[in-house]
Amino acid sequence: MNPYVLTILLSSLGLGTVLTFASSHWLLAWMGLEINTLAIIPIMAQQHHPRAIEATTKYFLTQATAAAMILFASTTNAWLMGEWEIHQLSHPLATTTVMLALALKLGLAPVHFWLPEVLQGLELTTGLILSTWQKLAPFALMIQVAPTINSSLLVAIGLLSTLVGGWGGLNQTQLRKILAYSSIAHLGWMVLILQFAPSLTLLSLSLYIIMTSSAFLTLKTNNALTINTLATSWTKSPTLAALAALVLLSLGGLPPLSGFMPKWLILQELTKQGLPLSATLAAMTALLSLYFYLRLCYALTLTIYPNTLTATAPWRLNFTMITLPLSIITILALGLLPLTPAVTAM
């Protein structure tokens, strides 16, 4: 893609998100979401591959549906209650419609079906943008409207998402689909605690972005798209393969890695709020996710791929990829747990 065109598209992507962040009026927020969607579509379709075009079409249709629902809900609220402010969303029909629309935009269960299919058709870099940056604007709106939404609905969507995210990833061999189900599960944890402790949602979102970025950049560096190709990573770069296994365990939420921090604090908060059953169910669904992370770790570190290729050895090639962002993000994805007391004090 032409660098000037790419610069304009990425600028528009940033502008759409910032516009949604800064808005207090529903029409302005909707406009930000639309700019965001229209900016990423050419980036998604730049490969000109049938799979990428299919993924782009599916993404456009789901995002357009969600945006139309948001516009419908905000207009209904303005008509019935006379208010366009985001904070003043008060009619039950409007709040429920907005919640479902934002769930569709984020890919939360039970409206998650588009996310694995779309992510599977994209390059890893575009998939990274879709899994991280594209979640920010809908989450900003969700945090603002959360106080007016029925808490039972939020808890139900959160638990269903963690269950679907764990269950759906068990039978997958494609790494992008596994990361899509991982995304659904993590978003479920964030929605679960949204009404009780929004600060914990923001903490979970930050750590999710760090860990997912590290996972995607590692896969891009290793040029791995399936579990079978992941098994060749150890031959190419043993250090990166070992760190990638730790990043995956961090995504699974194992101590003493960074990913344990949000899960620990969320379970603690749910118990304080008198929801021990929800906390137990969430912890059990986390075990499902942990299983497929362990499966990836096994393929990554404990299997040796049969190397009978008579090609130039990977370490003889000049390595041109910039690895500084990967190094920084990997360190953050592994070592933030000791900062938990500071985070809780804040």
CSV table of N, CA, C and O in Angstrom, one decimal, residues 120 173-176 178 219 223-233 296 299 305:
chain,number,residue,atom,x,y,z
A,120,GLN,N,-9.3,-14.7,11.2
A,120,GLN,CA,-8.6,-15.8,10.5
A,120,GLN,C,-8.2,-15.3,9.0
A,120,GLN,O,-7.3,-15.8,8.5
A,173,THR,N,-6.8,-25.3,15.4
A,173,THR,CA,-5.4,-25.5,15.0
A,173,THR,C,-4.8,-24.2,14.4
A,173,THR,O,-3.6,-24.0,14.3
A,174,GLN,N,-5.7,-23.2,14.1
A,174,GLN,CA,-5.2,-22.0,13.5
A,174,GLN,C,-5.0,-21.0,14.6
A,174,GLN,O,-5.8,-20.7,15.5
A,175,LEU,N,-3.8,-20.4,14.7
A,175,LEU,CA,-3.4,-19.5,15.8
A,175,LEU,C,-4.2,-18.3,15.8
A,175,LEU,O,-4.5,-17.8,16.9
A,176,ARG,N,-4.6,-17.7,14.7
A,176,ARG,CA,-5.4,-16.5,14.7
A,176,ARG,C,-6.8,-16.7,15.3
A,176,ARG,O,-7.3,-15.9,16.0
A,178,ILE,N,-7.4,-19.1,17.6
A,178,ILE,CA,-7.2,-19.2,19.0
A,178,ILE,C,-7.1,-17.9,19.7
A,178,ILE,O,-7.6,-17.7,20.8
A,219,LEU,N,4.3,-14.1,17.0
A,219,LEU,CA,3.9,-15.0,15.8
A,219,LEU,C,4.4,-14.4,14.5
A,219,LEU,O,4.8,-15.1,13.6
A,223,ASN,N,6.8,-16.0,11.9
A,223,ASN,CA,6.0,-16.3,10.7
A,223,ASN,C,5.1,-17.6,10.9
A,223,ASN,O,5.1,-18.5,10.0
A,224,ALA,N,4.5,-17.7,12.0
A,224,ALA,CA,3.7,-18.9,12.3
A,224,ALA,C,2.2,-18.5,12.3
A,224,ALA,O,1.7,-17.6,12.9
A,225,LEU,N,1.4,-19.4,11.6
A,225,LEU,CA,0.0,-19.2,11.5
A,225,LEU,C,-0.8,-20.4,12.0
A,225,LEU,O,-2.0,-20.3,12.3
A,226,THR,N,-0.2,-21.6,12.1
A,226,THR,CA,-0.8,-22.8,12.6
A,226,THR,C,0.0,-23.4,13.7
A,226,THR,O,1.2,-23.0,13.9
A,227,ILE,N,-0.6,-24.3,14.5
A,227,ILE,CA,0.2,-25.0,15.5
A,227,ILE,C,1.4,-25.8,15.0
A,227,ILE,O,2.5,-25.8,15.6
A,228,ASN,N,1.2,-26.4,13.8
A,228,ASN,CA,2.3,-27.1,13.2
A,228,ASN,C,3.5,-26.2,12.9
A,228,ASN,O,4.7,-26.6,13.1
A,229,THR,N,3.3,-25.0,12.3
A,229,THR,CA,4.4,-24.1,12.0
A,229,THR,C,5.0,-23.5,13.3
A,229,THR,O,6.2,-23.1,13.3
A,230,LEU,N,4.2,-23.5,14.3
A,230,LEU,CA,4.7,-23.0,15.6
A,230,LEU,C,5.8,-23.9,16.1
A,230,LEU,O,6.7,-23.4,16.8
A,231,ALA,N,5.7,-25.2,15.8
A,231,ALA,CA,6.7,-26.2,16.3
A,231,ALA,C,8.1,-25.9,15.7
A,231,ALA,O,9.0,-26.4,16.2
A,232,THR,N,8.1,-25.2,14.6
A,232,THR,CA,9.5,-24.9,14.0
A,232,THR,C,10.2,-23.7,14.7
A,232,THR,O,11.3,-23.4,14.3
A,233,SER,N,9.4,-23.0,15.6
A,233,SER,CA,10.0,-21.8,16.1
A,233,SER,C,11.2,-22.0,17.0
A,233,SER,O,12.1,-21.2,17.0
A,296,LEU,N,-0.5,-24.8,23.1
A,296,LEU,CA,0.4,-24.1,22.3
A,296,LEU,C,1.8,-24.1,22.9
A,296,LEU,O,2.8,-24.2,22.1
A,299,ALA,N,3.5,-27.4,22.0
A,299,ALA,CA,3.9,-27.4,20.5
A,299,ALA,C,5.1,-26.5,20.3
A,299,ALA,O,6.0,-26.8,19.5
A,305,TYR,N,10.2,-30.2,15.4
A,305,TYR,CA,9.6,-30.5,14.1
A,305,TYR,C,10.6,-31.2,13.2
A,305,TYR,O,11.8,-30.9,13.3
